[in-house]
Every structure is written in C-alpha cells, then in structure tokens.
C-alpha cells in the first residue's frame, strides 16, 4: 500500500484553442467556391474532427476573443449560431481571449489605440501591411467596407481601468451572443499574444466575478523564429529580469511567483519549473508547449514523455498544455487535410497509445486542472495548518 502511494503522480494535459477572430478571406486552390468564412468554417470542422477522433474524451478549453461579435450584426449572428452548435453537448470550457482589435475595443466603450495613426504604439504585426498587421476586411451594418486591425497591439498598452472594462464587456459579449449563460461560466483567461503584463493580471482579478485561472505564461524561446517584436517582448515579460513598472511589459506579479522566469525549451523540455503557481488570487497555468503554429508534434510528444518520466518520481501531479489556433487549426495550407490541429492530434494519439492504459495521464479543461491543483495543494498543507491551530 505504501509503495503504491509513492509510485509517482499523473500528468495532467490541457488542450487549448485560441480564437483570434482571424477569419480573413482565403481564396485560390484551397477555397474554389470562395466561401468568405473558409478559415472559420474549416476551424469548426477541425474541432468536430478532433472530438470525433477522441470520442469527446479530450476536453478543449476554447479561449474566445469576442471580436467575432463586434464587426457587424450579420457576422455576429453567423458566428454565434455556428459556435453555439459546435460547443453544445461537448465537454469543453469557454475562456476569454483578448486581442486589441479596433472594433472590439470600440464596442467595449474604450478609444482604441491605433497603430496606423500612432507609429510609436507597440504592435507586433505593424511592420507589415501598411501597419495594419493581420487584418480582416468586412462590411458593417450600413454596408460600408471596413478593415478590422489591432490584433498585434498588446493589451497592456491600456490602463488597468480600461483593461477591466475590456474584460468585463468582452465577457458580456459572450453572454449576449449566448456562448455562455453567465459570467461565472467564464473564469479562465489567456491574453492575446500571451502578453499579460501586471495590469492585465491585476485587472482580471478585479472584475466581478474575478477570473480564477490565467494561461498566458510562456517560454519565449519557442517564438525565436516568429515575429521579432513578439519574441523580444515575450522574452522580457516571462523572463527573469524585472521590467519597468508602468509599461506593457511590467512583470512584477509574474516574477513574485516565478523568480527565475519560464524556461522549458532550453531546459531539455523539462516543465517542472513551469508548473501552476498562485499569483495573488489567480492561479497561473503556464502554456508549456504553446500552440501548434510554433512547435512540432514531435516536440509535444517529447514534452509528454519527459513529463511522465519526471512525474513518476514526484509526489504531486505535473501539468502540461498544448493547443492550436481556431483559424489556422483547420487551414489546409498548414496540414494535409485540416491544418495545425493535425500536429495536436498526432501528439495526443501518441500519448494515448503510450500511456492511456497506464493511468499516467489525464485530460482536463483549464478550470478542472486548476481546481484539482488547488485542492491537492490544500490537502498537502492541511495537516500542518491544523496541527498549528491545535497548539
Ligand atoms: Zn490570440
């Protein structure tokens, strides 16, 4: 009996999907019928395929940016209907994801910071496309042709009060469009571009009800081949150096929980120093294997293997996270049939073959994983607390 109690712990795997609102038109050989929602629709099909492949046994945490509901009424209705149908009867979780889209910031009652107008504004995509970065053309409710942009503006350029309002109204948009029933159904957060500075981490704890889980912390070295700005900023934000107090890179709250920063790739894919930690009232769950745009299936498999090996020596569970973006997840330019989701599926099929029968892995949503972590850490601390109380 004693031996089995000491025989190591489980690896908890969270699978996340980031919905960035990047339903830009993709025409040509992949989309001969010219479906204007090709990338969105393919992402939805990719998720349906995922759920069928794993028989709904692997829950996905969907971090949804409410920009789907702020471009026009017609678009809002289209997306809301499709999303509701897809998540109905599934074991998934809905979390909030915020990018600095102009239409979204306006809809939340805040004056948008605009990289086209303000060349000093930080924007990791703005060096391309006449400073628009990744952008989405659309028609508004008056029939005017518009372009939505601002995807690459870090949320931390807004003040803490403004971020509170963006978070509150953003979550309200998910309720209005019937993606969730009430704000208490959405308590997990991931910042757009993983750019959660002090103001963001503070703001999400201040809204009512407060967010309980954040999944924005990353190892920046995964992004070394990506956009120069984003890579540099993430290295500062989630590294071990304290950044200037008031900037979009301010990271004091993070450093109070992770004084050495987050290092996984350079640490031989070892996630043991990137485990959940309390940041004030929030539980941070680092995005250990980030999203499939930036890592291969082999890298995800190796992380799972290493974590299972380490967990066998541990007295508490270990946590890993992997995932994909909705619109590149199903984009056939990035895969054989769907898109980046294929890498995630390959890694999870491997994990199932290797470990499902052993009981060494468990798949949970971010909220279920976070709740389990908190319950386990409470159990570990309880005997000491109760014995001191009786003294
Ligand atoms: Zn995003």
JSON list of N, CA and C in Angstrom, two decimals, residues 59 86 94 123 167 170 204 209 229 266 288 299 305 378 383:
[
{"chain": "A", "resi": 59, "resn": "UNK", "atom": "N", "xyz": [-11.24, 17.06, -23.44]},
{"chain": "A", "resi": 59, "resn": "UNK", "atom": "CA", "xyz": [-11.90, 18.37, -23.46]},
{"chain": "A", "resi": 59, "resn": "UNK", "atom": "C", "xyz": [-10.96, 19.46, -23.99]},
{"chain": "A", "resi": 86, "resn": "UNK", "atom": "N", "xyz": [-21.54, 24.12, -32.18]},
{"chain": "A", "resi": 86, "resn": "UNK", "atom": "CA", "xyz": [-20.34, 23.30, -32.04]},
{"chain": "A", "resi": 86, "resn": "UNK", "atom": "C", "xyz": [-20.06, 22.95, -30.58]},
{"chain": "A", "resi": 94, "resn": "UNK", "atom": "N", "xyz": [-15.25, 27.36, -21.99]},
{"chain": "A", "resi": 94, "resn": "UNK", "atom": "CA", "xyz": [-15.09, 28.64, -22.69]},
{"chain": "A", "resi": 94, "resn": "UNK", "atom": "C", "xyz": [-14.32, 29.59, -21.78]},
{"chain": "A", "resi": 123, "resn": "UNK", "atom": "N", "xyz": [3.12, 47.22, -31.51]},
{"chain": "A", "resi": 123, "resn": "UNK", "atom": "CA", "xyz": [2.23, 46.34, -32.27]},
{"chain": "A", "resi": 123, "resn": "UNK", "atom": "C", "xyz": [3.12, 45.32, -32.96]},
{"chain": "A", "resi": 167, "resn": "UNK", "atom": "N", "xyz": [-12.29, 43.60, -20.30]},
{"chain": "A", "resi": 167, "resn": "UNK", "atom": "CA", "xyz": [-12.52, 42.23, -19.84]},
{"chain": "A", "resi": 167, "resn": "UNK", "atom": "C", "xyz": [-14.01, 42.03, -19.48]},
{"chain": "A", "resi": 170, "resn": "UNK", "atom": "N", "xyz": [-16.09, 42.42, -22.68]},
{"chain": "A", "resi": 170, "resn": "UNK", "atom": "CA", "xyz": [-15.76, 41.30, -23.56]},
{"chain": "A", "resi": 170, "resn": "UNK", "atom": "C", "xyz": [-16.50, 40.04, -23.12]},
{"chain": "A", "resi": 204, "resn": "UNK", "atom": "N", "xyz": [-7.85, 41.23, -14.35]},
{"chain": "A", "resi": 204, "resn": "UNK", "atom": "CA", "xyz": [-8.74, 40.05, -14.45]},
{"chain": "A", "resi": 204, "resn": "UNK", "atom": "C", "xyz": [-9.14, 39.52, -13.07]},
{"chain": "A", "resi": 209, "resn": "UNK", "atom": "N", "xyz": [-17.68, 38.27, -11.69]},
{"chain": "A", "resi": 209, "resn": "UNK", "atom": "CA", "xyz": [-16.78, 37.56, -10.77]},
{"chain": "A", "resi": 209, "resn": "UNK", "atom": "C", "xyz": [-15.35, 37.58, -11.29]},
{"chain": "A", "resi": 229, "resn": "UNK", "atom": "N", "xyz": [9.35, 41.32, -32.87]},
{"chain": "A", "resi": 229, "resn": "UNK", "atom": "CA", "xyz": [8.86, 42.09, -31.73]},
{"chain": "A", "resi": 229, "resn": "UNK", "atom": "C", "xyz": [8.22, 41.18, -30.68]},
{"chain": "A", "resi": 266, "resn": "UNK", "atom": "N", "xyz": [15.01, 25.40, -23.43]},
{"chain": "A", "resi": 266, "resn": "UNK", "atom": "CA", "xyz": [16.45, 25.34, -23.15]},
{"chain": "A", "resi": 266, "resn": "UNK", "atom": "C", "xyz": [16.76, 24.46, -21.95]},
{"chain": "A", "resi": 288, "resn": "UNK", "atom": "N", "xyz": [2.75, 25.39, -21.53]},
{"chain": "A", "resi": 288, "resn": "UNK", "atom": "CA", "xyz": [4.10, 24.78, -21.63]},
{"chain": "A", "resi": 288, "resn": "UNK", "atom": "C", "xyz": [4.54, 24.42, -23.05]},
{"chain": "A", "resi": 299, "resn": "UNK", "atom": "N", "xyz": [7.85, 17.60, -30.84]},
{"chain": "A", "resi": 299, "resn": "UNK", "atom": "CA", "xyz": [8.20, 18.36, -29.64]},
{"chain": "A", "resi": 299, "resn": "UNK", "atom": "C", "xyz": [7.16, 18.13, -28.54]},
{"chain": "A", "resi": 305, "resn": "UNK", "atom": "N", "xyz": [6.40, 12.75, -22.90]},
{"chain": "A", "resi": 305, "resn": "UNK", "atom": "CA", "xyz": [7.27, 11.67, -22.44]},
{"chain": "A", "resi": 305, "resn": "UNK", "atom": "C", "xyz": [8.11, 12.10, -21.23]},
{"chain": "A", "resi": 378, "resn": "UNK", "atom": "N", "xyz": [-3.99, 22.16, -1.21]},
{"chain": "A", "resi": 378, "resn": "UNK", "atom": "CA", "xyz": [-4.63, 22.38, 0.10]},
{"chain": "A", "resi": 378, "resn": "UNK", "atom": "C", "xyz": [-4.47, 21.14, 0.99]},
{"chain": "A", "resi": 383, "resn": "UNK", "atom": "N", "xyz": [-2.49, 19.26, 7.03]},
{"chain": "A", "resi": 383, "resn": "UNK", "atom": "CA", "xyz": [-2.04, 18.72, 8.32]},
{"chain": "A", "resi": 383, "resn": "UNK", "atom": "C", "xyz": [-1.22, 19.72, 9.13]}
]
